[in-house]
Amino acid sequence: MNPEDKSRRQVLKGSMLAAGAAASGWVFPALAQGERLVPFTDVPDSFQWRPVQPNTTHWQDTRQITDFTTDNDDFYLVQHYGQPEIDNDSWRLKVTGMVDNEMELSLADLMNDDSVEQQVGFECGGNGQRLFHGLIGNANWRGVPLVNILERAGVQAGAKEIVFFGADIATEEIRGREVEKAFARSLSIPDAMRPENMLAFEMNGEPLPHYHGKPVRLLVPGWYGVANVKWLTQIHVQSTRYMGRFMGRDYVTLKKEEVGGVERWVENSVTTMNLKSSIIRVTERGGEYKVMGFVLNDGTPLQSVEVKIDDGPWQRAEMDPRNTQYSWKLFTYDWNNPGPGEHTLISRVTDVNGNVQATQEELPEKVSYWEDFGQFARTVRI
Ligand SMILES: Nc1nc2c(c(=O)[nH]1)N[C@H]1C(S)=C(S)[C@@H](COP(=O)(O)O)O[C@H]1N2
Ligand SMILES: [Mo]
């Protein structure tokens, strides 16, 4: 899709939404009539959203987020081994390893099973301030709870991990040897058995699109996107740790931490999403300003989101009533009578356990861009 198509569609979407929003009294986040986007002065003119193109990464221009649910075409894309073509009729999902009943399921088998629907939003573990957090999306998914399949297969005593393999395979050079490897991620048995995990075959009411892992992907709500294996073809239960690239080498954060009172450099595979908020949009209408943003976390209920303008006090933002436990959580803040000139806006989220989103200074010393969740100061000129 080219940018012109996108903006035309966005206008249509915006006007339809504005009508719905007016009826419900909730005005996030469509551009209503007479409303305009206030440009951020921290976004360089050269910054561009990355359009959807085969086999490439796509990120959203977060200033353009105009709906609670991300369109399938707008939802960010990341894939490390390209986007394999899969024929739905011949596709099978194998369940193998330490199970009482090995299984081979067709798409019809899964679709005829008891399915559930769930709003799930997530970001790439490599998302961050450098992309204005554009590797993000929120959708309504339908699929079968993973636990139902695992219970039917009967996970045996002594099993430790479940490995989820995609159909996408590439040549990796490991220890000087070229070998064929499939994209894969693993979960411990307790993590895999969480009732919210699902094998999704529908995204926003449509069959799961090719780019997003047709015909079936894993969804691990509350986790970074890398856990959500696309083009899923095999679920394997084993008694040892899975050590592939995306568990052991990539998507591994290196940070300095206290380990039982000893300062050490610690490496961790990215798992649950860190508590994070960011301002993404400021709009003005008739002299009234609205600041908008999102929250992502591991699903722990939130206590508050607050916004601070320049050196002012932290002030509570309003949460979108459509937010659910594993969706992204949108918020707005009414900014009354800003004076002319440049202003700094920042948000922070607090969960019910009292965890507060860290400032940049509070974050541990870290190498690489994985897990970028500190408070993010934005600037606008009025
Ligand atoms: N099979 C497969 N699944 C995959 C990947 C991949 O490269 N291959 N990338 C992962 C990563 S790193 C992310 S962030 C999400 C992105 O999902 P999306 O493209 O549907 O947004 O898919 C995950 N699932
Ligand atoms: Mo990712």
Short mmCIF file of C-alpha atoms and ligand atoms in Angstrom, two decimals:
data_model
loop_
_atom_site.label_atom_id
_atom_site.label_comp_id
_atom_site.label_asym_id
_atom_site.label_seq_id
_atom_site.Cartn_x
_atom_site.Cartn_y
_atom_site.Cartn_z
CA MET A 1 0.00 0.00 0.00
CA ASN A 2 1.40 3.40 -0.80
CA PRO A 3 1.25 6.34 1.62
CA GLU A 4 -1.47 8.11 -0.39
CA ASP A 5 -3.81 5.15 -0.14
CA LYS A 6 -3.09 5.05 3.52
CA SER A 7 -3.86 8.68 4.17
CA ARG A 8 -7.07 8.50 2.14
CA ARG A 9 -8.15 5.48 4.14
CA GLN A 10 -7.18 7.18 7.36
CA VAL A 11 -9.42 10.13 6.51
CA LEU A 12 -12.35 7.80 5.88
CA LYS A 13 -11.66 5.88 9.03
CA GLY A 14 -11.32 9.13 10.94
CA SER A 15 -14.67 10.51 9.90
CA MET A 16 -16.46 7.25 10.64
CA LEU A 17 -14.85 7.08 14.02
CA ALA A 18 -15.62 10.67 14.86
CA ALA A 19 -19.31 9.91 14.44
CA GLY A 20 -19.09 6.87 16.73
CA ALA A 21 -16.98 8.69 19.27
CA ALA A 22 -19.36 11.61 19.47
CA ALA A 23 -22.20 9.20 20.24
CA SER A 24 -20.30 7.56 23.09
CA GLY A 25 -18.86 10.82 24.43
CA TRP A 26 -15.35 9.40 24.09
CA VAL A 27 -13.16 11.33 21.70
CA PHE A 28 -9.98 9.29 21.48
CA PRO A 29 -8.30 9.46 19.06
CA ALA A 30 -9.87 10.29 15.70
CA LEU A 31 -9.18 13.63 14.10
CA ALA A 32 -12.56 15.30 14.42
CA GLN A 33 -13.66 18.21 12.26
CA GLY A 34 -11.59 21.29 12.97
CA GLU A 35 -9.03 19.25 14.86
CA ARG A 36 -5.38 19.29 13.86
CA LEU A 37 -2.28 17.36 14.80
CA VAL A 38 0.23 19.42 16.74
CA PRO A 39 3.65 18.48 15.35
CA PHE A 40 6.25 17.08 17.70
CA THR A 41 9.50 19.01 17.50
CA ASP A 42 11.45 15.91 18.57
CA VAL A 43 10.57 13.98 15.38
CA PRO A 44 13.05 14.82 12.63
CA ASP A 45 11.54 15.80 9.26
CA SER A 46 13.38 12.83 7.82
CA PHE A 47 11.53 10.35 10.05
CA GLN A 48 9.17 8.13 8.09
CA TRP A 49 6.88 5.29 8.89
CA ARG A 50 7.95 2.16 7.08
CA PRO A 51 5.22 1.01 4.69
CA VAL A 52 4.13 -2.59 4.29
CA GLN A 53 6.33 -4.32 1.72
CA PRO A 54 6.93 -8.03 1.29
CA ASN A 55 9.52 -9.49 3.63
CA THR A 56 10.40 -6.25 5.38
CA THR A 57 9.83 -4.69 8.76
CA HIS A 58 6.97 -2.21 8.95
CA TRP A 59 6.41 0.25 11.74
CA GLN A 60 3.58 2.63 12.38
CA ASP A 61 3.92 6.36 12.56
CA THR A 62 2.53 6.51 16.08
CA ARG A 63 1.28 10.08 15.53
CA GLN A 64 -1.19 8.55 13.09
CA ILE A 65 -2.74 6.05 15.48
CA THR A 66 -6.42 6.86 15.11
CA ASP A 67 -8.21 3.79 16.38
CA PHE A 68 -8.28 1.52 19.39
CA THR A 69 -7.90 -1.53 17.18
CA THR A 70 -5.09 -1.47 14.62
CA ASP A 71 -6.06 -2.37 11.05
CA ASN A 72 -4.44 -5.58 9.89
CA ASP A 73 -2.53 -3.62 7.22
CA ASP A 74 -1.25 -1.03 9.70
CA PHE A 75 -0.19 -3.46 12.45
CA TYR A 76 3.62 -3.53 12.61
CA LEU A 77 5.55 -6.37 11.00
CA VAL A 78 8.73 -8.11 12.02
CA GLN A 79 10.06 -11.36 10.58
CA HIS A 80 13.62 -12.53 10.54
CA TYR A 81 13.47 -15.19 7.82
CA GLY A 82 11.02 -13.63 5.36
CA GLN A 83 7.35 -14.48 5.00
CA PRO A 84 6.81 -18.12 3.90
CA GLU A 85 3.94 -19.00 1.59
CA ILE A 86 1.66 -21.57 3.16
CA ASP A 87 -1.21 -23.47 1.59
CA ASN A 88 -4.06 -23.65 4.11
CA ASP A 89 -5.33 -27.01 2.83
CA SER A 90 -2.08 -28.87 3.22
CA TRP A 91 -0.98 -27.02 6.37
CA ARG A 92 -0.75 -29.19 9.50
CA LEU A 93 0.17 -28.43 13.09
CA LYS A 94 2.17 -31.26 14.66
CA VAL A 95 2.22 -31.78 18.43
CA THR A 96 5.18 -34.00 19.27
CA GLY A 97 7.65 -35.08 21.94
CA MET A 98 6.81 -35.77 25.59
CA VAL A 99 3.06 -36.12 25.16
CA ASP A 100 0.75 -39.12 25.59
CA ASN A 101 -0.91 -38.50 22.22
CA GLU A 102 1.08 -36.99 19.39
CA MET A 103 -1.29 -35.06 17.13
CA GLU A 104 -1.47 -33.61 13.66
CA LEU A 105 -4.16 -30.96 13.33
CA SER A 106 -5.57 -29.41 10.17
CA LEU A 107 -6.85 -25.86 10.03
CA ALA A 108 -10.41 -27.22 9.99
CA ASP A 109 -9.66 -29.24 13.15
CA LEU A 110 -8.60 -26.06 14.93
CA MET A 111 -11.40 -23.90 13.56
CA ASN A 112 -14.03 -26.45 14.59
CA ASP A 113 -12.69 -26.46 18.13
CA ASP A 114 -14.07 -24.21 20.90
CA SER A 115 -12.58 -20.82 20.15
CA VAL A 116 -12.17 -17.62 22.15
CA GLU A 117 -11.75 -13.99 21.18
CA GLN A 118 -9.33 -11.65 22.88
CA GLN A 119 -7.91 -8.14 22.47
CA VAL A 120 -4.14 -8.43 22.53
CA GLY A 121 -1.68 -5.62 21.93
CA PHE A 122 2.08 -6.00 21.82
CA GLU A 123 5.33 -4.50 20.68
CA CYS A 124 8.57 -5.91 19.38
CA GLY A 125 11.23 -6.39 22.07
CA GLY A 126 13.37 -4.17 19.82
CA ASN A 127 10.80 -1.34 19.75
CA GLY A 128 11.98 1.95 21.15
CA GLN A 129 12.29 5.67 21.27
CA ARG A 130 14.39 5.74 18.09
CA LEU A 131 11.26 4.59 16.18
CA PHE A 132 8.90 6.65 18.33
CA HIS A 133 7.65 3.24 19.46
CA GLY A 134 6.24 2.36 16.03
CA LEU A 135 6.74 -1.44 16.31
CA ILE A 136 3.37 -1.78 17.97
CA GLY A 137 -0.22 -2.83 17.36
CA ASN A 138 -3.45 -3.89 19.05
CA ALA A 139 -5.92 -6.33 17.54
CA ASN A 140 -8.86 -8.57 18.27
CA TRP A 141 -7.80 -12.17 17.80
CA ARG A 142 -9.77 -15.41 17.62
CA GLY A 143 -8.31 -18.82 18.20
CA VAL A 144 -8.14 -21.91 20.38
CA PRO A 145 -6.66 -21.78 23.89
CA LEU A 146 -3.24 -23.44 23.75
CA VAL A 147 -3.93 -25.20 27.04
CA ASN A 148 -6.83 -27.13 25.49
CA ILE A 149 -4.52 -28.60 22.84
CA LEU A 150 -1.79 -29.36 25.39
CA GLU A 151 -4.28 -31.08 27.70
CA ARG A 152 -5.58 -33.20 24.87
CA ALA A 153 -2.03 -34.16 23.94
CA GLY A 154 -1.23 -34.92 27.60
CA VAL A 155 2.09 -33.36 28.60
CA GLN A 156 4.14 -36.02 30.36
CA ALA A 157 5.88 -35.79 33.74
CA GLY A 158 9.44 -34.58 33.41
CA ALA A 159 8.69 -32.22 30.52
CA LYS A 160 10.36 -28.81 30.96
CA GLU A 161 9.81 -26.73 27.85
CA ILE A 162 7.55 -26.43 24.87
CA VAL A 163 9.10 -25.30 21.61
CA PHE A 164 7.04 -23.53 18.94
CA PHE A 165 8.45 -23.80 15.41
CA GLY A 166 7.52 -21.59 12.45
CA ALA A 167 7.53 -22.65 8.80
CA ASP A 168 10.10 -19.96 8.01
CA ILE A 169 13.54 -21.49 7.64
CA ALA A 170 16.85 -19.83 6.84
CA THR A 171 20.50 -20.73 6.66
CA GLU A 172 22.36 -19.67 9.78
CA GLU A 173 26.07 -19.83 10.23
CA ILE A 174 26.75 -21.34 13.64
CA ARG A 175 30.30 -22.20 14.72
CA GLY A 176 31.54 -21.87 11.17
CA ARG A 177 28.95 -24.26 9.73
CA GLU A 178 25.91 -23.34 7.66
CA VAL A 179 22.76 -25.04 8.94
CA GLU A 180 19.06 -24.75 8.16
CA LYS A 181 17.13 -23.34 11.10
CA ALA A 182 13.44 -22.58 11.58
CA PHE A 183 12.33 -19.55 13.58
CA ALA A 184 11.39 -20.89 17.01
CA ARG A 185 10.73 -19.81 20.57
CA SER A 186 10.12 -21.82 23.70
CA LEU A 187 8.06 -21.46 26.88
CA SER A 188 8.41 -23.23 30.23
CA ILE A 189 5.51 -25.59 31.01
CA PRO A 190 3.85 -23.15 33.50
CA ASP A 191 4.21 -20.24 31.05
CA ALA A 192 2.77 -22.37 28.24
CA MET A 193 -0.19 -23.50 30.38
CA ARG A 194 -1.45 -19.95 31.06
CA PRO A 195 -5.11 -19.95 30.01
CA GLU A 196 -4.76 -16.75 27.95
CA ASN A 197 -2.25 -18.19 25.46
CA MET A 198 -3.91 -18.93 22.15
CA LEU A 199 -3.39 -20.43 18.72
CA ALA A 200 -4.89 -17.59 16.69
CA PHE A 201 -6.40 -18.04 13.23
CA GLU A 202 -8.37 -14.79 12.98
CA MET A 203 -7.25 -11.16 13.28
CA ASN A 204 -9.91 -8.46 13.53
CA GLY A 205 -12.56 -10.76 12.08
CA GLU A 206 -10.49 -11.82 9.06
CA PRO A 207 -8.53 -15.01 8.47
CA LEU A 208 -5.03 -14.41 9.86
CA PRO A 209 -3.22 -12.47 7.09
CA HIS A 210 -0.17 -13.91 5.37
CA TYR A 211 2.18 -11.28 6.85
CA HIS A 212 0.94 -11.94 10.38
CA GLY A 213 1.54 -15.68 10.27
CA LYS A 214 -1.20 -17.37 8.23
CA PRO A 215 -2.91 -19.66 8.92
CA VAL A 216 -2.10 -19.96 12.66
CA ARG A 217 0.19 -18.16 15.09
CA LEU A 218 0.88 -18.44 18.78
CA LEU A 219 -0.14 -15.49 20.98
CA VAL A 220 1.33 -15.09 24.44
CA PRO A 221 -0.57 -12.09 25.87
CA GLY A 222 1.56 -9.77 28.00
CA TRP A 223 4.81 -10.85 26.33
CA TYR A 224 6.99 -9.07 23.79
CA GLY A 225 6.09 -9.85 20.17
CA VAL A 226 8.92 -12.31 19.61
CA ALA A 227 7.00 -14.92 21.66
CA ASN A 228 4.11 -14.85 19.18
CA VAL A 229 5.43 -17.39 16.67
CA LYS A 230 3.91 -16.86 13.22
CA TRP A 231 3.36 -19.56 10.55
CA LEU A 232 3.27 -22.12 13.38
CA THR A 233 3.82 -25.73 12.22
CA GLN A 234 5.08 -27.68 15.23
CA ILE A 235 4.71 -27.72 19.00
CA HIS A 236 7.34 -29.92 20.62
CA VAL A 237 7.46 -30.87 24.30
CA GLN A 238 10.91 -31.69 25.70
CA SER A 239 12.85 -32.18 28.92
CA THR A 240 15.72 -29.82 28.05
CA ARG A 241 16.06 -26.09 27.45
CA TYR A 242 15.64 -24.94 23.86
CA MET A 243 18.74 -22.92 22.87
CA GLY A 244 17.97 -21.40 19.43
CA ARG A 245 18.99 -17.96 18.21
CA PHE A 246 15.83 -16.15 19.29
CA MET A 247 15.99 -17.55 22.82
CA GLY A 248 19.73 -17.61 23.39
CA ARG A 249 21.40 -14.96 21.25
CA ASP A 250 18.97 -12.44 19.75
CA TYR A 251 16.29 -10.82 21.88
CA VAL A 252 18.69 -11.14 24.78
CA THR A 253 19.08 -8.06 26.97
CA LEU A 254 22.43 -7.44 28.65
CA LYS A 255 22.19 -5.29 31.73
CA LYS A 256 23.97 -4.56 34.97
CA GLU A 257 22.06 -5.80 38.02
CA GLU A 258 22.49 -6.68 41.65
CA VAL A 259 22.51 -10.45 41.95
CA GLY A 260 22.17 -11.29 45.64
CA GLY A 261 24.14 -8.18 46.54
CA VAL A 262 26.79 -8.68 43.86
CA GLU A 263 26.85 -6.39 40.83
CA ARG A 264 26.88 -8.46 37.67
CA TRP A 265 26.21 -8.17 33.95
CA VAL A 266 23.09 -10.28 33.41
CA GLU A 267 21.71 -11.60 30.12
CA ASN A 268 17.99 -12.36 29.87
CA SER A 269 15.83 -13.54 27.03
CA VAL A 270 13.02 -10.98 26.51
CA THR A 271 9.81 -12.34 28.02
CA THR A 272 7.00 -10.28 29.60
CA MET A 273 6.59 -6.66 28.53
CA ASN A 274 8.01 -4.08 30.91
CA LEU A 275 5.67 -1.45 32.34
CA LYS A 276 5.75 1.35 29.79
CA SER A 277 3.81 4.35 28.54
CA SER A 278 4.49 6.86 25.83
CA ILE A 279 2.86 9.99 24.48
CA ILE A 280 2.20 9.54 20.76
CA ARG A 281 -0.18 12.29 19.67
CA VAL A 282 -1.15 15.86 20.54
CA THR A 283 -4.19 17.45 18.92
CA GLU A 284 -5.76 20.89 19.04
CA ARG A 285 -9.33 21.96 18.39
CA GLY A 286 -10.64 25.44 18.99
CA GLY A 287 -7.71 26.22 21.28
CA GLU A 288 -8.20 23.05 23.37
CA TYR A 289 -5.32 20.62 23.45
CA LYS A 290 -5.40 16.87 23.99
CA VAL A 291 -2.41 14.70 24.75
CA MET A 292 -2.74 11.01 23.88
CA GLY A 293 -0.64 7.94 24.50
CA PHE A 294 -0.49 4.22 25.10
CA VAL A 295 0.53 1.84 27.84
CA LEU A 296 1.84 -1.70 27.40
CA ASN A 297 2.69 -4.10 30.19
CA ASP A 298 2.43 -7.73 31.25
CA GLY A 299 -1.30 -7.48 31.99
CA THR A 300 -1.03 -6.40 35.64
CA PRO A 301 -3.93 -3.97 36.26
CA LEU A 302 -2.96 -0.31 36.28
CA GLN A 303 -3.38 2.24 39.01
CA SER A 304 -2.77 5.41 37.02
CA VAL A 305 -1.17 7.13 34.10
CA GLU A 306 0.07 10.65 34.68
CA VAL A 307 1.31 13.39 32.41
CA LYS A 308 3.77 16.13 33.31
CA ILE A 309 4.13 19.32 31.33
CA ASP A 310 7.44 21.15 31.62
CA ASP A 311 8.23 21.47 35.33
CA GLY A 312 4.59 21.17 36.42
CA PRO A 313 3.12 18.50 38.72
CA TRP A 314 2.19 15.00 37.58
CA GLN A 315 -1.48 15.04 36.58
CA ARG A 316 -3.78 12.09 36.05
CA ALA A 317 -4.72 11.09 32.52
CA GLU A 318 -8.02 9.47 31.59
CA MET A 319 -8.03 5.82 30.55
CA ASP A 320 -9.89 4.67 27.43
CA PRO A 321 -12.89 2.59 28.58
CA ARG A 322 -12.16 0.05 25.84
CA ASN A 323 -8.86 -0.99 27.45
CA THR A 324 -8.69 -4.63 28.51
CA GLN A 325 -6.12 -6.60 30.44
CA TYR A 326 -3.98 -7.56 27.46
CA SER A 327 -4.90 -4.84 24.95
CA TRP A 328 -2.74 -1.78 24.70
CA LYS A 329 -4.10 0.78 27.12
CA LEU A 330 -4.83 4.17 25.56
CA PHE A 331 -5.06 7.36 27.59
CA THR A 332 -5.80 11.06 27.06
CA TYR A 333 -5.00 14.17 29.00
CA ASP A 334 -6.74 17.53 28.52
CA TRP A 335 -4.08 20.19 28.32
CA ASN A 336 -5.66 23.50 29.17
CA ASN A 337 -4.32 26.83 27.97
CA PRO A 338 -0.75 26.00 27.05
CA GLY A 339 1.32 29.14 26.58
CA PRO A 340 3.10 29.79 23.31
CA GLY A 341 6.54 28.30 22.86
CA GLU A 342 8.17 24.91 23.19
CA HIS A 343 6.91 22.46 25.83
CA THR A 344 8.16 19.14 27.14
CA LEU A 345 5.56 16.45 27.80
CA ILE A 346 6.21 13.20 29.58
CA SER A 347 4.04 10.34 30.83
CA ARG A 348 4.47 7.66 33.45
CA VAL A 349 2.36 4.65 34.34
CA THR A 350 1.94 2.99 37.74
CA ASP A 351 0.47 -0.49 38.20
CA VAL A 352 -1.65 -1.71 41.15
CA ASN A 353 1.43 -3.18 42.81
CA GLY A 354 2.93 0.31 42.99
CA ASN A 355 5.51 -0.27 40.26
CA VAL A 356 6.20 3.05 38.54
CA GLN A 357 7.57 3.32 34.99
CA ALA A 358 11.25 4.05 35.39
CA THR A 359 12.89 7.29 34.34
CA GLN A 360 15.80 7.00 31.90
CA GLU A 361 18.16 7.60 34.83
CA GLU A 362 16.61 4.82 36.91
CA LEU A 363 17.03 2.17 34.23
CA PRO A 364 19.90 -0.24 34.74
CA GLU A 365 22.99 0.26 32.62
CA LYS A 366 22.25 -1.71 29.48
CA VAL A 367 23.84 -2.76 26.21
CA SER A 368 21.76 -2.93 22.98
CA TYR A 369 18.29 -1.64 22.26
CA TRP A 370 16.17 -4.54 23.54
CA GLU A 371 13.50 -3.57 26.13
CA ASP A 372 13.34 0.22 25.78
CA PHE A 373 10.73 1.16 28.38
CA GLY A 374 11.91 4.25 30.26
CA GLN A 375 9.86 7.45 30.47
CA PHE A 376 9.97 9.23 27.12
CA ALA A 377 10.02 13.05 26.99
CA ARG A 378 8.34 14.55 23.92
CA THR A 379 8.48 18.16 22.77
CA VAL A 380 5.91 20.28 20.92
CA ARG A 381 5.73 23.93 19.92
CA ILE A 382 2.53 25.85 20.55
N1 LIG B 1 7.72 -17.58 12.45
C1 LIG B 1 8.08 -16.37 12.93
N2 LIG B 1 7.37 -15.83 13.92
C2 LIG B 1 7.71 -14.62 14.42
C3 LIG B 1 8.83 -13.92 13.93
C4 LIG B 1 9.58 -14.51 12.89
O1 LIG B 1 10.59 -13.96 12.41
N3 LIG B 1 9.18 -15.74 12.40
N4 LIG B 1 9.16 -12.69 14.48
C5 LIG B 1 8.70 -12.46 15.84
C6 LIG B 1 8.88 -11.08 16.25
S1 LIG B 1 10.46 -10.64 16.65
C7 LIG B 1 7.83 -10.22 16.43
S2 LIG B 1 8.11 -8.70 17.07
C8 LIG B 1 6.46 -10.60 16.05
C9 LIG B 1 5.84 -9.62 15.09
O2 LIG B 1 4.54 -10.02 14.78
P1 LIG B 1 3.76 -9.20 13.64
O3 LIG B 1 4.68 -9.13 12.46
O4 LIG B 1 2.49 -9.92 13.37
O5 LIG B 1 3.51 -7.83 14.23
O6 LIG B 1 6.41 -11.88 15.45
C10 LIG B 1 7.24 -12.85 16.04
N5 LIG B 1 6.96 -14.11 15.42
MO MO B 2 10.41 -8.57 17.53
#
